[in-house]
XYZ file of C-alpha atoms in Angstrom:
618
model
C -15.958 27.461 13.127
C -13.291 28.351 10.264
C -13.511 26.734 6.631
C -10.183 27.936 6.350
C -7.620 25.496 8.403
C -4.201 27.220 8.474
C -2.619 26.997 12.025
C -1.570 23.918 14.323
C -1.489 23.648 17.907
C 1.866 22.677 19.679
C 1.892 21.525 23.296
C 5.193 20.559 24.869
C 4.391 18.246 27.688
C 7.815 18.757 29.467
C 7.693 22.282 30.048
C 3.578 22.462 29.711
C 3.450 24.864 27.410
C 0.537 24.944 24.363
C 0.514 27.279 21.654
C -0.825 28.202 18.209
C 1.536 28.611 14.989
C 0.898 29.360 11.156
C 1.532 26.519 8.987
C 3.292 28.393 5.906
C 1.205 28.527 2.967
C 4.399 26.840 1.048
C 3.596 23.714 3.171
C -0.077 23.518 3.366
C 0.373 23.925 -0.954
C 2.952 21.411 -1.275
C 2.204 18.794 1.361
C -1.989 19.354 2.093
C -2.026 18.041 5.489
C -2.376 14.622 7.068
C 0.158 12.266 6.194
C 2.009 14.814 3.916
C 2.011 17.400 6.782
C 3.237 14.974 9.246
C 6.220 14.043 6.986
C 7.031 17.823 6.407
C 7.391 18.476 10.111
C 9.016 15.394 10.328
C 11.858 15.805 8.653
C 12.117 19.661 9.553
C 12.350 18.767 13.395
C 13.532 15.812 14.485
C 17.432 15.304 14.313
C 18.340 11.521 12.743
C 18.882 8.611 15.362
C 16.241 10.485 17.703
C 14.477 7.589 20.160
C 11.344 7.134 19.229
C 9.862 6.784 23.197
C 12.147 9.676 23.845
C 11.109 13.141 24.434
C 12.569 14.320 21.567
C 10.002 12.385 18.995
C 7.121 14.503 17.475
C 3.492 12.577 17.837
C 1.184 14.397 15.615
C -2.608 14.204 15.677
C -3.247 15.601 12.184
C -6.346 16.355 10.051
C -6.811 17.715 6.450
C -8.168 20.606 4.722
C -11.259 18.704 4.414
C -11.542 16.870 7.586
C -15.677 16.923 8.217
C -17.197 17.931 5.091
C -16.635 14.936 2.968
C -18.735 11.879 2.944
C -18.322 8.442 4.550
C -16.048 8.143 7.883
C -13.965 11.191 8.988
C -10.759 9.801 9.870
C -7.127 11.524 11.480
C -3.615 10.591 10.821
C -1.254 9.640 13.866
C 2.187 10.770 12.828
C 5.513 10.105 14.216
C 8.942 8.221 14.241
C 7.930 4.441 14.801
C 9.233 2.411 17.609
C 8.654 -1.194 15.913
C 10.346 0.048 12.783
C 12.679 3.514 13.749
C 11.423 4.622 10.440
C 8.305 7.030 9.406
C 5.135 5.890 10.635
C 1.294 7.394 9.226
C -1.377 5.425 11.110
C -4.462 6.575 10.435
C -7.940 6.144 12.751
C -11.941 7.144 12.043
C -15.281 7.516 14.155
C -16.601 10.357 15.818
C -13.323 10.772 17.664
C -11.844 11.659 14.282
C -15.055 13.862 13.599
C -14.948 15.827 16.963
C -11.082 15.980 16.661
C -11.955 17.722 13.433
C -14.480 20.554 14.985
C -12.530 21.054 18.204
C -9.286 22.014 15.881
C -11.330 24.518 14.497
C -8.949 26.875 11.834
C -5.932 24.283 13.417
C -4.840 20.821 10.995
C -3.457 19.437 13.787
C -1.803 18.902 17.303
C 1.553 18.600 17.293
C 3.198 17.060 20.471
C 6.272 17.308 22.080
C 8.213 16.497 25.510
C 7.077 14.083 27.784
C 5.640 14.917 31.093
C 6.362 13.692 34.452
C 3.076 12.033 35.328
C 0.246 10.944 33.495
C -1.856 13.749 31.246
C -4.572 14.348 29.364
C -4.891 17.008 26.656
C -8.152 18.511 26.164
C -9.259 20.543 22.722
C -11.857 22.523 22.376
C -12.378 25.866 19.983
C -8.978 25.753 18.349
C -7.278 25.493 21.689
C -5.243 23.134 23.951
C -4.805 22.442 27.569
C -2.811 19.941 29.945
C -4.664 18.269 32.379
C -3.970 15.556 34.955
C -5.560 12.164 34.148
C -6.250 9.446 36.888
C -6.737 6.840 34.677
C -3.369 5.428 34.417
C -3.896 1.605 34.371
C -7.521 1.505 32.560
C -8.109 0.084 29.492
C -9.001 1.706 26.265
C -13.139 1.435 27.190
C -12.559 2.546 30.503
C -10.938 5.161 29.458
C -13.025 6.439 27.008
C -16.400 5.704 29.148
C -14.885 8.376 31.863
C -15.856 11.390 29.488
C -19.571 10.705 28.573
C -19.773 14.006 26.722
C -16.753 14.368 24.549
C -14.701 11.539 21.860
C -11.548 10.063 23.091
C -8.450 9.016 21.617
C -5.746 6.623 24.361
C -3.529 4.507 24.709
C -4.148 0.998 26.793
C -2.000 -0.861 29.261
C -0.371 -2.209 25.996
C 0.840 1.627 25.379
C 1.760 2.636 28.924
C 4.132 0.183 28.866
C 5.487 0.854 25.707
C 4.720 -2.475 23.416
C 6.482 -1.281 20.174
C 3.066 -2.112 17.769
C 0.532 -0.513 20.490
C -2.336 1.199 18.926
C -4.086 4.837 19.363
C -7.485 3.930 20.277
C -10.339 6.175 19.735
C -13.949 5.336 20.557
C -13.458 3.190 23.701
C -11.398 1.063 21.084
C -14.322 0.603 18.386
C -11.156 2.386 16.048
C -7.547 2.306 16.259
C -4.224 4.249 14.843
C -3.357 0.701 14.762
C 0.296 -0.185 13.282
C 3.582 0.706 13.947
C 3.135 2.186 17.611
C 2.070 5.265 17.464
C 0.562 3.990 20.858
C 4.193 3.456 22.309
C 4.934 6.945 21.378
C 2.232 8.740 23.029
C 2.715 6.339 26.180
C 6.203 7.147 26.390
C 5.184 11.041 26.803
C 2.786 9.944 29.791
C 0.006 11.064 27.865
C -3.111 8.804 28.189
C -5.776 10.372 26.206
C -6.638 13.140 23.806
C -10.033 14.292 24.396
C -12.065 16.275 21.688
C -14.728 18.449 23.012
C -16.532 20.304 20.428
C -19.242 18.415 17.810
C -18.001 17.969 14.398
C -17.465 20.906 12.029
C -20.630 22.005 9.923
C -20.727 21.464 6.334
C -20.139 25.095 5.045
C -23.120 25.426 1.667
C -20.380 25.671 -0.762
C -19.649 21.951 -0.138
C -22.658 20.608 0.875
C -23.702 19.458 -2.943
C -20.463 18.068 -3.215
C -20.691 16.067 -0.592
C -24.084 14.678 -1.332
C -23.356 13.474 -4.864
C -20.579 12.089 -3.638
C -22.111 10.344 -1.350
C -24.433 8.953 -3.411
C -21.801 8.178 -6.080
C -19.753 5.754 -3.104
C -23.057 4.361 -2.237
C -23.642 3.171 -5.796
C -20.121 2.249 -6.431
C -19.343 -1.166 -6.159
C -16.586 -0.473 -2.746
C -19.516 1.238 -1.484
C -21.828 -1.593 -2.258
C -19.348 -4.119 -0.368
C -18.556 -1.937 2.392
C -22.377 -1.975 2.944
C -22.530 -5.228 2.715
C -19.857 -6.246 5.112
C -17.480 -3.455 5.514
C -13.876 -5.406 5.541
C -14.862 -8.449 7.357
C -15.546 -10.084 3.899
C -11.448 -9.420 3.382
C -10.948 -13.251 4.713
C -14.071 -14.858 2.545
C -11.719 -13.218 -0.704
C -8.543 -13.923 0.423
C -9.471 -17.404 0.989
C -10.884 -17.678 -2.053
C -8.437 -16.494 -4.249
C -5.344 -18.379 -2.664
C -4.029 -15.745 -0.731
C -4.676 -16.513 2.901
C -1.722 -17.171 4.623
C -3.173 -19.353 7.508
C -1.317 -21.271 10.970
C 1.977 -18.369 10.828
C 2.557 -18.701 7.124
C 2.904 -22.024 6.851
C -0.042 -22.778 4.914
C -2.104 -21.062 1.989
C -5.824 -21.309 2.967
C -7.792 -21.761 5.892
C -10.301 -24.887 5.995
C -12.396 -22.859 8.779
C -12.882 -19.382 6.723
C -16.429 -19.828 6.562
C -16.628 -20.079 10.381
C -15.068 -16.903 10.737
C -15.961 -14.976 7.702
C -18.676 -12.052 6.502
C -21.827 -14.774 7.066
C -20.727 -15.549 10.414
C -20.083 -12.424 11.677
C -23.463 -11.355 10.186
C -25.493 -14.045 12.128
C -23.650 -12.912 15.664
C -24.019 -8.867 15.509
C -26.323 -7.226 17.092
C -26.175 -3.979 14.745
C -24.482 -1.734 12.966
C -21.659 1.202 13.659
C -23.979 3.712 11.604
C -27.455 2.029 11.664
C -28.781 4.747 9.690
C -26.223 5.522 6.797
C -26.154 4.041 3.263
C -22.904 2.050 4.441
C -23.011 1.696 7.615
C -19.564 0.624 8.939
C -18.868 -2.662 10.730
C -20.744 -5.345 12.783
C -20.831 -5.011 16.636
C -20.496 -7.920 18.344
C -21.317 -9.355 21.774
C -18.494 -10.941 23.674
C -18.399 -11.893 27.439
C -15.971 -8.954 27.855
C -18.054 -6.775 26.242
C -19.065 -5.187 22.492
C -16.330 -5.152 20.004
C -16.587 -4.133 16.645
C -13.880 -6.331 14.351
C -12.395 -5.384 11.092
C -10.932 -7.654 8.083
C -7.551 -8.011 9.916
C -8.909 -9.983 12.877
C -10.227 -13.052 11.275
C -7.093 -12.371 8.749
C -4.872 -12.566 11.606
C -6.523 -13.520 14.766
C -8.556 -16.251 13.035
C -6.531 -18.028 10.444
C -3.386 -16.630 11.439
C -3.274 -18.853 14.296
C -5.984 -21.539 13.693
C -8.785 -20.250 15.081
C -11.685 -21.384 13.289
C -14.586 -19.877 16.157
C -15.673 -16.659 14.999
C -16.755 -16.275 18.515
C -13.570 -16.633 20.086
C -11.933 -14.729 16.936
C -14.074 -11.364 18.258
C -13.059 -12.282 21.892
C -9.243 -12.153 21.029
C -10.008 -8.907 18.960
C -11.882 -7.250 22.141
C -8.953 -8.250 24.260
C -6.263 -6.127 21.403
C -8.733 -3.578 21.169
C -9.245 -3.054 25.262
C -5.041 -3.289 25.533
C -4.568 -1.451 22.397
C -2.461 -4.121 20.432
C -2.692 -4.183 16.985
C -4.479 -7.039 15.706
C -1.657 -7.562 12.563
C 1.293 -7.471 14.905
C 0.018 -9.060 17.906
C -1.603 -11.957 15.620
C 2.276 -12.944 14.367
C 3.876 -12.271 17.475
C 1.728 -15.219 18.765
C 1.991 -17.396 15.660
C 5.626 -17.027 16.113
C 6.095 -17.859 19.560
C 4.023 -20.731 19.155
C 5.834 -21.687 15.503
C 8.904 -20.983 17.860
C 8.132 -23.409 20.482
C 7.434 -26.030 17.488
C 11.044 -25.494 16.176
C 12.780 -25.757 19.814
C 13.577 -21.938 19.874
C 11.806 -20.948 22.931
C 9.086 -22.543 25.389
C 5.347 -21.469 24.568
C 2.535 -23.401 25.832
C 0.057 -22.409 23.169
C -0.683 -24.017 19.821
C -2.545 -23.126 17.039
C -6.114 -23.337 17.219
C -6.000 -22.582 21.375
C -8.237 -19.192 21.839
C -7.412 -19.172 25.310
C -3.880 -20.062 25.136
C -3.213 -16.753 22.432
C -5.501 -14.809 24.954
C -3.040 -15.325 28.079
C -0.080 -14.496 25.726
C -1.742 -11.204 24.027
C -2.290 -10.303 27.857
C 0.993 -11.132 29.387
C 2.688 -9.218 26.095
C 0.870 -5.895 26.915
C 1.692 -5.900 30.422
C 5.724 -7.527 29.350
C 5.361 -9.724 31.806
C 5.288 -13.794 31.920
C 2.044 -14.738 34.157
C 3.673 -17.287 36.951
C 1.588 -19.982 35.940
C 2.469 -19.907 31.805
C 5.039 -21.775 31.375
C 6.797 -19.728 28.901
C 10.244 -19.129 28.579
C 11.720 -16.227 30.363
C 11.158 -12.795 29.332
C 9.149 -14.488 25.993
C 6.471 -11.776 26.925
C 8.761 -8.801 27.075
C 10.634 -9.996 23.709
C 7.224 -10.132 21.779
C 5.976 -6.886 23.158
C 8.820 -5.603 20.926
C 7.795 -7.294 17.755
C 8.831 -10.316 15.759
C 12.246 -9.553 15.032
C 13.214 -8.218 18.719
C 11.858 -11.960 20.144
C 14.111 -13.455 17.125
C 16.896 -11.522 18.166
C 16.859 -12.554 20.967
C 16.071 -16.369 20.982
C 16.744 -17.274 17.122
C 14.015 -18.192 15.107
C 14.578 -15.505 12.451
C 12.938 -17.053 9.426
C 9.584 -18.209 11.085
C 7.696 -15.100 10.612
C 8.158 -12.477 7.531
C 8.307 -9.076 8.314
C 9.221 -5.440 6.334
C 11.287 -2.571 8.216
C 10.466 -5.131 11.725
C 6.545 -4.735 10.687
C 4.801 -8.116 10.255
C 3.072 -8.587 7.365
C -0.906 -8.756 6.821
C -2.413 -12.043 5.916
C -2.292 -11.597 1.994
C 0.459 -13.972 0.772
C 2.461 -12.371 -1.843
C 3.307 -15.781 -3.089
C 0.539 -15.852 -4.603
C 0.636 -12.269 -6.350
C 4.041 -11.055 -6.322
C 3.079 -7.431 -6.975
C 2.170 -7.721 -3.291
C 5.392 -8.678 -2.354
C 6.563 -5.585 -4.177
C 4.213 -3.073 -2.464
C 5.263 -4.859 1.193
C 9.066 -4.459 0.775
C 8.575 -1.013 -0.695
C 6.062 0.401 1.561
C 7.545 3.402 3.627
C 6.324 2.402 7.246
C 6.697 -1.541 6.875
C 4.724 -4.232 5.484
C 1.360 -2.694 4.500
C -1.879 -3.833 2.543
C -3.330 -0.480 2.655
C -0.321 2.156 0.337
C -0.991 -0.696 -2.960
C -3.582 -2.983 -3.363
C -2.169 -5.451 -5.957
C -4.062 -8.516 -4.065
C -7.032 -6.672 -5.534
C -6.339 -7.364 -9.568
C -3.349 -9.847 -9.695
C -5.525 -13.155 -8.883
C -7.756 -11.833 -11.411
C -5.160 -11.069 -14.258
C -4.549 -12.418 -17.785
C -1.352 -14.358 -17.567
C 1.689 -13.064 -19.342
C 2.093 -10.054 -17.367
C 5.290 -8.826 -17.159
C 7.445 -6.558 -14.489
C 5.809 -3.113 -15.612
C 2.881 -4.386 -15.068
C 3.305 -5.015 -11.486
C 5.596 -1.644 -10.921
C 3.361 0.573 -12.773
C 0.109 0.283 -10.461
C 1.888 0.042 -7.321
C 3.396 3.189 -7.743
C 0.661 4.872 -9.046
C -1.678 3.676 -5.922
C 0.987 4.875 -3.250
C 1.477 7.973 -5.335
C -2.374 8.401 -5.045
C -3.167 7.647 -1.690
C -0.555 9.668 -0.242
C -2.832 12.656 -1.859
C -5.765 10.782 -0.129
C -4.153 10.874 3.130
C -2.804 13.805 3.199
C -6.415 15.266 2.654
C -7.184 12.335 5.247
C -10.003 10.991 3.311
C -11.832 7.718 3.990
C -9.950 6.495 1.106
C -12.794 3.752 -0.130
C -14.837 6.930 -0.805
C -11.551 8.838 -2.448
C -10.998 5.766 -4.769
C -15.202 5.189 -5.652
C -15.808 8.759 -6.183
C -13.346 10.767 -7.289
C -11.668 10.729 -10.660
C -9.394 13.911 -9.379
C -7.638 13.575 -6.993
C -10.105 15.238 -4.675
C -9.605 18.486 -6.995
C -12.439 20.163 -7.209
C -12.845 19.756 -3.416
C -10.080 21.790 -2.937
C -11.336 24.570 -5.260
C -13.789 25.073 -3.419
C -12.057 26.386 -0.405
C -9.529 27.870 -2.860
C -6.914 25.698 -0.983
C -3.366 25.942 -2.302
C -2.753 22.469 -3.159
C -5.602 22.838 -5.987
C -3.084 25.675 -7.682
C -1.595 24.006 -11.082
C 1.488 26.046 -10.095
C 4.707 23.420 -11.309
C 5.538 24.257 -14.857
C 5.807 21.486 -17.408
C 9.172 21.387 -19.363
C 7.400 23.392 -22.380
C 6.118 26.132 -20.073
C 2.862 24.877 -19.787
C 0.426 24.591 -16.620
C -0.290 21.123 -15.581
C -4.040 19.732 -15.033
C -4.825 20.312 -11.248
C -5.010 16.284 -11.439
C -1.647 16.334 -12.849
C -0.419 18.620 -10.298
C -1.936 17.000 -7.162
C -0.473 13.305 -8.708
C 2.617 15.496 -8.113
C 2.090 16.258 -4.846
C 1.563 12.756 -3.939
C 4.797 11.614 -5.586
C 6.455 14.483 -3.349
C 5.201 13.443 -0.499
C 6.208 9.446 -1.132
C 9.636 10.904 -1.611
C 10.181 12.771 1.121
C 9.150 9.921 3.600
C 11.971 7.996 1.946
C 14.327 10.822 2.777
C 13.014 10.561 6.377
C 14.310 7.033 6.250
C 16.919 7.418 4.262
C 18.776 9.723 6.778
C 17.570 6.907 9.406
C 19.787 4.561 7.950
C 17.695 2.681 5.573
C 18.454 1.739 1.531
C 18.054 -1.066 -0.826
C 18.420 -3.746 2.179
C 15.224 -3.000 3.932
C 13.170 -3.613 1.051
C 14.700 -6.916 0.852
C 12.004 -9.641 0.210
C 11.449 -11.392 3.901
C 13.549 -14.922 4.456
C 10.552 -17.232 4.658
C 9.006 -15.962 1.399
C 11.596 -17.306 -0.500
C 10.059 -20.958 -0.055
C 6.483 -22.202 -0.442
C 3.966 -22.746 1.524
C 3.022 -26.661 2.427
C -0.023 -26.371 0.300
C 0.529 -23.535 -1.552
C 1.944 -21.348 -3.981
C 6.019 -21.849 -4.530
C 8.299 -18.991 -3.131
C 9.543 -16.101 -4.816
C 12.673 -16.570 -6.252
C 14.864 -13.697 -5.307
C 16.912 -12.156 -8.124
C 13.728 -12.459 -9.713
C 12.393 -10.305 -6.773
C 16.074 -7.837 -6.677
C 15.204 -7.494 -10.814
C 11.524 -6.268 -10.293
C 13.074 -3.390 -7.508
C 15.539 -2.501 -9.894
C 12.553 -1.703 -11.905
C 10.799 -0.188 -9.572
C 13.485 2.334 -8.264
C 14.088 2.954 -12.177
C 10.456 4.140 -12.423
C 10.480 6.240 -9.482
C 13.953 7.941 -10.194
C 16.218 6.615 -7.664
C 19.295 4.632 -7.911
C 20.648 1.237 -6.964
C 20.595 1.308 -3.641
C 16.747 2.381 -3.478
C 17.811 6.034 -2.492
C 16.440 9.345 -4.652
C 19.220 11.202 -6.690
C 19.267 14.853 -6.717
C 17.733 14.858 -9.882
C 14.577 13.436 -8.712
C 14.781 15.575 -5.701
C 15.066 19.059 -7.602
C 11.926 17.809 -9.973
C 9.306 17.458 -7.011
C 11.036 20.808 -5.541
C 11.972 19.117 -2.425
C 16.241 20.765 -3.166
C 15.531 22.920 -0.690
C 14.721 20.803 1.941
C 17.118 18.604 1.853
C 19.709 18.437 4.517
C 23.485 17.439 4.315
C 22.819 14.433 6.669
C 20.048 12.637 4.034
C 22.069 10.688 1.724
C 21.138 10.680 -2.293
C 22.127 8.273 -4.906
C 24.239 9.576 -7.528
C 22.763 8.356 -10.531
C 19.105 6.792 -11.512
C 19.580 3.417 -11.458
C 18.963 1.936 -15.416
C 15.918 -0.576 -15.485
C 16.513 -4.041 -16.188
C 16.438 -5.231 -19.939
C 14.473 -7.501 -20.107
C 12.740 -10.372 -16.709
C 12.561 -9.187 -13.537
């Protein structure tokens, strides 16, 4: 087993060919691995307008320099052009999948996958090496699928991917763990490959890290995350969301859920029969008994499943999360897909006979939307199934009802109402793969803030968080250990192997070294960039950051909606900060500062000029 990582593996599934290639040093120093990685070969090799369920599209199973050795869960990053959104898409999955995926790579950060084959595959990894192998388990869910290799770790797709459902999930671990949003799932369906299958155990800790990751460890454990990821892991999400008036509930028409406690942290607590990690100082989320089997939910199925439409049974809430888990839908998605239809049906738009609060109504429609097809006994309107499968604003394309579910880049949004904390509102629309909870966490501070506040002290922290986690997932760190422990970056981590990204080697403007800290802050805002260049040259600016339709009015018993030119002020701001222009695009200014001139092609368009920040409001 290398310490050293400094190759990927490429397998083309059309012409089943594998290989091994050098990742330059430029790019492992600039861009780390993970996320940043992803983005680099990204933008190097796919041409703009490329479909994402065509053969063309790059689906990258990547790692970091790190992947193994650090403490709490070891987690991968899914990588490719999104079908729900056509923009970049970083989804990012854990458990021993993620940890085997790690030591079967060996010296390799990553598969990188091409093509599409001509009947259903499997690729197996083992000691830094890839092969193609038929799989015969076309059809089988995610546990099924996994259960059929007893001695290795499994990452596939469901029904929901073989079909191609644009917000289908990667599931690893029979479907305890999912590369959940966006559909990365879609992707790999689309190339006919089912699973991913990780042979070898996870890497050893080489001694020059092991004290590292010890106090580390010890330091999460002690940290107050750590304490509440112990306590709950991110169940407790909809006890706190609730509380502080920022659970949108019954397809965002309401602010607060009256059954939370049903389906919160306690109630989950009572039901599970264990632990993911008995035997760790956190150990990771509740299983659960269902009649279908064990499922293991996180915070975004009570979010989502639960008071996202009604649902006040924690019981059934698990049930409808086994049932996404075993199709590989994720939960966010395939939670507003069904509030929609059935806010839909409400509004005369389309036929749906499910309402809120009906378990087994949104069970029949989660199952008839992974397999697109109406059951003949639902009395649905036509093709309602097939129109969800492709997200929110593919159903209201196609039967109306365009301002009864928000949504970001086509990605609905999680259950945090940024009506209630407009900084969230600001990390949604900005967010480079879609509505996301996870690149800023402004729902964290904002309930808790002193009033006056003004814009830059909403733009500030958001951009410093995405700047900062795209270092964190680029490494591919369990990022509630990144932000407990580290004050660096993850820094002196990469001394320690010497890695390149740890090299203070950008000049300061008086010839000065930065701090590594500085440098790797750097690094992150590079990577950021460049992932709006991917979308930039896919078509997007200013207009798909716009604030989503329904936000603009309150909820029935909520906060009031955002008003918008309060909303188009606070962007201004916030593409002022980061050095782009008006219409939300980098200049060639900002480009040449994070070194990225060279990369560059004609066909990504910049803004001429940064754009100046507002005055004053906004």
């Amino acid at each position: 087993m290398s310490r050293t990582r400094t190759h990927v593996l490429r397998v083309d599934l059309s012409t089943g060919e594998t290989a091994r290639e050098c990742v330059p040093r430029e790019w492992r120093r600039d861009y780390v691995g993970g996320k940043g990685l992803g983005a680099r070969y990204l933008y190097e090799e796919l041409s703009p307008g490329v479909d994402p369920t065509g053969p063309e599209n790059l689906l990258a199973f990547l790692g970091g320099p790190l992947s193994g050795y650090l403490p709490g869960e070891t987690r991968y990053a899914a990588v490719t052009k999104s079908p729900l959104t056509g923009g970049f898409l970083d989804s990012y999955g854990g458990g021993a999948f993620a940890a085997r995926l790690a030591g079967s790579l060996d010296d390799c950060l990553g598969l990188l996958v091409t093509g599409a084959a001509d009947r259903p595959v499997r690729i197996e990894l083992a000691g830094g090496r890839a092969r193609i192998a038929d799989a015969d388990a076309w059809g089988a869910d995610t546990a099924e699928t996994a259960a059929a290799f007893p001695d290795a770790a499994v990452a596939c797709v469901g029904p929901a991917g073989e079909r191609e459902a644009a917000y289908a999930t990667i599931a690893s671990d029979g479907g305890d763990h999912h590369a959940g949003r966006g559909g990365a799932g879609a992707v790999m369906g689309s190339k006919r490959l089912k699973a991913v299958v990780a042979r070898d155990p996870p890497p050893t800790v080489p001694d020059e890290l092991a004290a590292l990751r010890d106090r580390d460890a010890a330091a999460y454990a002690r940290d107050g995350t750590g304490e509440w990821q112990a306590a709950g892991e991110t169940i407790e999400t909809v006890d706190y969301a609730n509380e502080v008036g920022l659970l949108a509930a019954e397809g965002w028409t309401s602010t607060g859920f009256a059954g939370t406690d049903e389906i919160g942290v306690e109630a989950a607590a009572e039901r599970a029969t264990g632990r993911e990690r008995a035997d760790d100082s956190v150990p990771g989320g509740f299983r659960i008994d269902t009649p279908d089997g064990e499922v293991v939910p996180r915070g975004a199925a009570p979010i989502s499943l639960g008071a996202g439409l009604g649902v006040d049974d924690f019981d059934r809430v698990a049930e409808l999360c086994g049932v996404c888990d075993r199709l590989g839908l994720d939960v966010i998605d395939a939670g507003n897909a069904a509030a929609w239809a059935i806010r839909a049906d409400d509004a005369g738009v389309v036929d749906c006979p499910v309402e809120f609060g009906d378990a087994q109504g949104v069970r029949r429609l989660l199952e008839a939307i992974a397999a697109r097809a109406d059951p003949p006994d639902f009395d649905a309107t036509p093709g309602l199934a097939d129109a969800l499968a492709d997200g929110v604003d593919a159903a209201a394309a196609r039967f109306g009802g365009e301002t009864l579910a928000p949504t970001v880049k086509s990605m609905a949004l999680p259950g945090f109402d940024p009506r209630a904390a407009v900084g969230v509102a600001l990390a949604y629309a900005t967010s480079d793969r879609g509505a996301c909870h996870r690149r800023s966490r402004p729902q964290d501070r904002e309930p808790f803030a002193a009033d006056g506040r003004g814009p830059r002290d909403r733009v500030r922290p958001v951009i410093g968080e995405q700047n900062a986690r795209s270092v964190l997932w680029s490494l591919v760190v369990d990022d509630f250990v990144g932000e407990a422990a580290w004050t660096d970056l993850g820094a002196e981590w990469l001394a320690a192997l010497d890695h390149p990204a740890a090299d203070a080697g950008l000049a300061t403007a008086d010839g000065d070294a930065p701090d590594r800290v500085t440098h790797l802050a750097t690094t992150g805002e590079r990577i950021w960039t460049l992932t709006r260049l991917f979308n930039a040259r896919e078509g997007f600016d200013r207009t798909d950051d716009a604030l989503p339709a329904p936000l603009h009015t309150a909820a029935s018993d909520g906060p009031s909606g955002i008003d918008p030119e309060s909303f188009e002020r606070l962007l201004d701001r916030y593409y002022a900060a980061r050095g782009w222009g008006s219409t939300g695009l980098p200049t060639a200014a900002t480009v040449d500062r994070l070194g990225l001139g060279g990369v560059v092609d004609d066909a990504t368009p910049l803004d001429d000029r940064r754009i100046d920040p507002p005055s004053r409001g906004g």
